[in-house]
Structure formats: C-alpha cells, structure tokens
Amino acid sequence: MTRIKTETKNLFTSYRVFQIHTQPGDYVVNRSREDFRWLSDKLKEEYPNRQMVEIEKGKLDKKILEDYFDYLINKLNMVSSRS
C-alpha cells in the first residue's frame, strides 16, 4: 500500500513523500523522488547489462511507482537485489 503526503521543507518549499508499507515485515517507510533516483542509479551499477525504465522527471504518482516496482521485480527479476 502506498500513500502520498506533502511535507514542508521551509516556509516556501514543500515536497511529496511516498509512504510505502513493506512486505514482509509490514514496515512503513517514507521515500522521496531523490530516493527513487538513488535506487535507479544503484540498480544500474549492480546490473549494468540490463535495460531499465527511468522514473519520469515530470509527474510522479502512485501508479507510476507501482508500475516501476512491478517492472523491476517481475520483468527484470531484481527482487534479490541488495538495493
């Protein structure tokens, strides 16, 4: 389950955080767009011969994230990646 919330950085800036419930373990983790970019970079280093989909630079929503992780886990079989 993924939930999106807005956090305030300062008086003039806010950003979206994706609250993700992990399985197994049922942990709740907050992730930002920068966290997903970091993950993409690490996976490219770990799997240099695999073609990966980039997370879009524009709108980032629940559907895009679900599709991204579905692609990583089911299509590229990266479920065992340390990252």
JSON list of C-alpha atoms in Angstrom, two decimals:
[
{"chain": "A", "resi": 1, "resn": "MET", "atom": "CA", "xyz": [0.00, 0.00, 0.00]},
{"chain": "A", "resi": 2, "resn": "THR", "atom": "CA", "xyz": [1.31, 3.43, -0.94]},
{"chain": "A", "resi": 3, "resn": "ARG", "atom": "CA", "xyz": [0.14, 6.76, 0.38]},
{"chain": "A", "resi": 4, "resn": "ILE", "atom": "CA", "xyz": [1.28, 10.20, -0.77]},
{"chain": "A", "resi": 5, "resn": "LYS", "atom": "CA", "xyz": [1.70, 13.07, 1.66]},
{"chain": "A", "resi": 6, "resn": "THR", "atom": "CA", "xyz": [3.17, 16.54, 1.41]},
{"chain": "A", "resi": 7, "resn": "GLU", "atom": "CA", "xyz": [5.92, 17.62, 3.77]},
{"chain": "A", "resi": 8, "resn": "THR", "atom": "CA", "xyz": [7.04, 21.18, 4.28]},
{"chain": "A", "resi": 9, "resn": "LYS", "atom": "CA", "xyz": [10.74, 21.84, 3.85]},
{"chain": "A", "resi": 10, "resn": "ASN", "atom": "CA", "xyz": [10.57, 25.52, 4.76]},
{"chain": "A", "resi": 11, "resn": "LEU", "atom": "CA", "xyz": [8.14, 28.42, 4.51]},
{"chain": "A", "resi": 12, "resn": "PHE", "atom": "CA", "xyz": [8.24, 28.45, 0.71]},
{"chain": "A", "resi": 13, "resn": "THR", "atom": "CA", "xyz": [9.03, 24.85, -0.24]},
{"chain": "A", "resi": 14, "resn": "SER", "atom": "CA", "xyz": [7.20, 21.59, 0.14]},
{"chain": "A", "resi": 15, "resn": "TYR", "atom": "CA", "xyz": [7.69, 18.18, -1.43]},
{"chain": "A", "resi": 16, "resn": "ARG", "atom": "CA", "xyz": [5.81, 14.92, -1.79]},
{"chain": "A", "resi": 17, "resn": "VAL", "atom": "CA", "xyz": [6.73, 11.86, 0.19]},
{"chain": "A", "resi": 18, "resn": "PHE", "atom": "CA", "xyz": [5.56, 8.38, -0.68]},
{"chain": "A", "resi": 19, "resn": "GLN", "atom": "CA", "xyz": [4.69, 6.36, 2.39]},
{"chain": "A", "resi": 20, "resn": "ILE", "atom": "CA", "xyz": [5.22, 2.70, 1.49]},
{"chain": "A", "resi": 21, "resn": "HIS", "atom": "CA", "xyz": [4.25, -0.37, 3.52]},
{"chain": "A", "resi": 22, "resn": "THR", "atom": "CA", "xyz": [6.79, -3.15, 3.01]},
{"chain": "A", "resi": 23, "resn": "GLN", "atom": "CA", "xyz": [6.12, -6.85, 2.82]},
{"chain": "A", "resi": 24, "resn": "PRO", "atom": "CA", "xyz": [7.23, -8.97, 4.54]},
{"chain": "A", "resi": 25, "resn": "GLY", "atom": "CA", "xyz": [7.70, -7.11, 7.77]},
{"chain": "A", "resi": 26, "resn": "ASP", "atom": "CA", "xyz": [4.93, -4.55, 7.38]},
{"chain": "A", "resi": 27, "resn": "TYR", "atom": "CA", "xyz": [7.28, -1.62, 7.92]},
{"chain": "A", "resi": 28, "resn": "VAL", "atom": "CA", "xyz": [6.29, 1.91, 6.94]},
{"chain": "A", "resi": 29, "resn": "VAL", "atom": "CA", "xyz": [8.98, 3.87, 5.11]},
{"chain": "A", "resi": 30, "resn": "ASN", "atom": "CA", "xyz": [8.89, 7.36, 3.64]},
{"chain": "A", "resi": 31, "resn": "ARG", "atom": "CA", "xyz": [10.58, 7.86, 0.29]},
{"chain": "A", "resi": 32, "resn": "SER", "atom": "CA", "xyz": [11.10, 10.96, -1.82]},
{"chain": "A", "resi": 33, "resn": "ARG", "atom": "CA", "xyz": [11.78, 11.35, -5.53]},
{"chain": "A", "resi": 34, "resn": "GLU", "atom": "CA", "xyz": [15.51, 11.56, -4.75]},
{"chain": "A", "resi": 35, "resn": "ASP", "atom": "CA", "xyz": [15.34, 8.17, -3.03]},
{"chain": "A", "resi": 36, "resn": "PHE", "atom": "CA", "xyz": [13.92, 6.61, -6.20]},
{"chain": "A", "resi": 37, "resn": "ARG", "atom": "CA", "xyz": [16.62, 8.23, -8.32]},
{"chain": "A", "resi": 38, "resn": "TRP", "atom": "CA", "xyz": [19.24, 6.82, -5.94]},
{"chain": "A", "resi": 39, "resn": "LEU", "atom": "CA", "xyz": [17.68, 3.36, -6.28]},
{"chain": "A", "resi": 40, "resn": "SER", "atom": "CA", "xyz": [17.75, 3.59, -10.07]},
{"chain": "A", "resi": 41, "resn": "ASP", "atom": "CA", "xyz": [21.41, 4.61, -10.03]},
{"chain": "A", "resi": 42, "resn": "LYS", "atom": "CA", "xyz": [22.36, 1.74, -7.70]},
{"chain": "A", "resi": 43, "resn": "LEU", "atom": "CA", "xyz": [20.48, -0.82, -9.78]},
{"chain": "A", "resi": 44, "resn": "LYS", "atom": "CA", "xyz": [22.23, 0.42, -12.93]},
{"chain": "A", "resi": 45, "resn": "GLU", "atom": "CA", "xyz": [25.58, -0.12, -11.20]},
{"chain": "A", "resi": 46, "resn": "GLU", "atom": "CA", "xyz": [24.57, -3.56, -9.93]},
{"chain": "A", "resi": 47, "resn": "TYR", "atom": "CA", "xyz": [23.02, -4.69, -13.24]},
{"chain": "A", "resi": 48, "resn": "PRO", "atom": "CA", "xyz": [24.91, -2.80, -15.97]},
{"chain": "A", "resi": 49, "resn": "ASN", "atom": "CA", "xyz": [23.73, -5.12, -18.77]},
{"chain": "A", "resi": 50, "resn": "ARG", "atom": "CA", "xyz": [20.01, -4.70, -18.12]},
{"chain": "A", "resi": 51, "resn": "GLN", "atom": "CA", "xyz": [17.84, -2.07, -19.74]},
{"chain": "A", "resi": 52, "resn": "MET", "atom": "CA", "xyz": [15.92, -0.22, -17.05]},
{"chain": "A", "resi": 53, "resn": "VAL", "atom": "CA", "xyz": [13.00, 2.15, -17.19]},
{"chain": "A", "resi": 54, "resn": "GLU", "atom": "CA", "xyz": [13.70, 5.61, -15.80]},
{"chain": "A", "resi": 55, "resn": "ILE", "atom": "CA", "xyz": [11.36, 7.18, -13.30]},
{"chain": "A", "resi": 56, "resn": "GLU", "atom": "CA", "xyz": [9.81, 10.10, -15.10]},
{"chain": "A", "resi": 57, "resn": "LYS", "atom": "CA", "xyz": [11.07, 13.58, -14.34]},
{"chain": "A", "resi": 58, "resn": "GLY", "atom": "CA", "xyz": [7.56, 15.04, -14.51]},
{"chain": "A", "resi": 59, "resn": "LYS", "atom": "CA", "xyz": [4.59, 13.86, -12.53]},
{"chain": "A", "resi": 60, "resn": "LEU", "atom": "CA", "xyz": [5.34, 11.10, -10.03]},
{"chain": "A", "resi": 61, "resn": "ASP", "atom": "CA", "xyz": [2.32, 9.34, -8.62]},
{"chain": "A", "resi": 62, "resn": "LYS", "atom": "CA", "xyz": [1.26, 6.06, -7.06]},
{"chain": "A", "resi": 63, "resn": "LYS", "atom": "CA", "xyz": [0.55, 4.36, -10.42]},
{"chain": "A", "resi": 64, "resn": "ILE", "atom": "CA", "xyz": [3.96, 5.26, -11.85]},
{"chain": "A", "resi": 65, "resn": "LEU", "atom": "CA", "xyz": [5.71, 3.89, -8.74]},
{"chain": "A", "resi": 66, "resn": "GLU", "atom": "CA", "xyz": [3.67, 0.69, -8.74]},
{"chain": "A", "resi": 67, "resn": "ASP", "atom": "CA", "xyz": [4.44, 0.13, -12.42]},
{"chain": "A", "resi": 68, "resn": "TYR", "atom": "CA", "xyz": [8.13, 0.85, -11.80]},
{"chain": "A", "resi": 69, "resn": "PHE", "atom": "CA", "xyz": [8.43, -1.69, -8.98]},
{"chain": "A", "resi": 70, "resn": "ASP", "atom": "CA", "xyz": [6.35, -4.24, -10.87]},
{"chain": "A", "resi": 71, "resn": "TYR", "atom": "CA", "xyz": [8.77, -3.88, -13.79]},
{"chain": "A", "resi": 72, "resn": "LEU", "atom": "CA", "xyz": [11.84, -4.26, -11.54]},
{"chain": "A", "resi": 73, "resn": "ILE", "atom": "CA", "xyz": [10.52, -7.25, -9.63]},
{"chain": "A", "resi": 74, "resn": "ASN", "atom": "CA", "xyz": [8.51, -9.19, -12.20]},
{"chain": "A", "resi": 75, "resn": "LYS", "atom": "CA", "xyz": [10.11, -8.29, -15.53]},
{"chain": "A", "resi": 76, "resn": "LEU", "atom": "CA", "xyz": [13.76, -7.90, -14.55]},
{"chain": "A", "resi": 77, "resn": "ASN", "atom": "CA", "xyz": [13.68, -10.24, -11.56]},
{"chain": "A", "resi": 78, "resn": "MET", "atom": "CA", "xyz": [15.56, -7.82, -9.31]},
{"chain": "A", "resi": 79, "resn": "VAL", "atom": "CA", "xyz": [13.78, -8.95, -6.16]},
{"chain": "A", "resi": 80, "resn": "SER", "atom": "CA", "xyz": [17.04, -10.31, -4.73]},
{"chain": "A", "resi": 81, "resn": "SER", "atom": "CA", "xyz": [18.97, -7.07, -5.24]},
{"chain": "A", "resi": 82, "resn": "ARG", "atom": "CA", "xyz": [20.56, -5.67, -2.13]},
{"chain": "A", "resi": 83, "resn": "SER", "atom": "CA", "xyz": [19.44, -2.16, -3.14]}
]
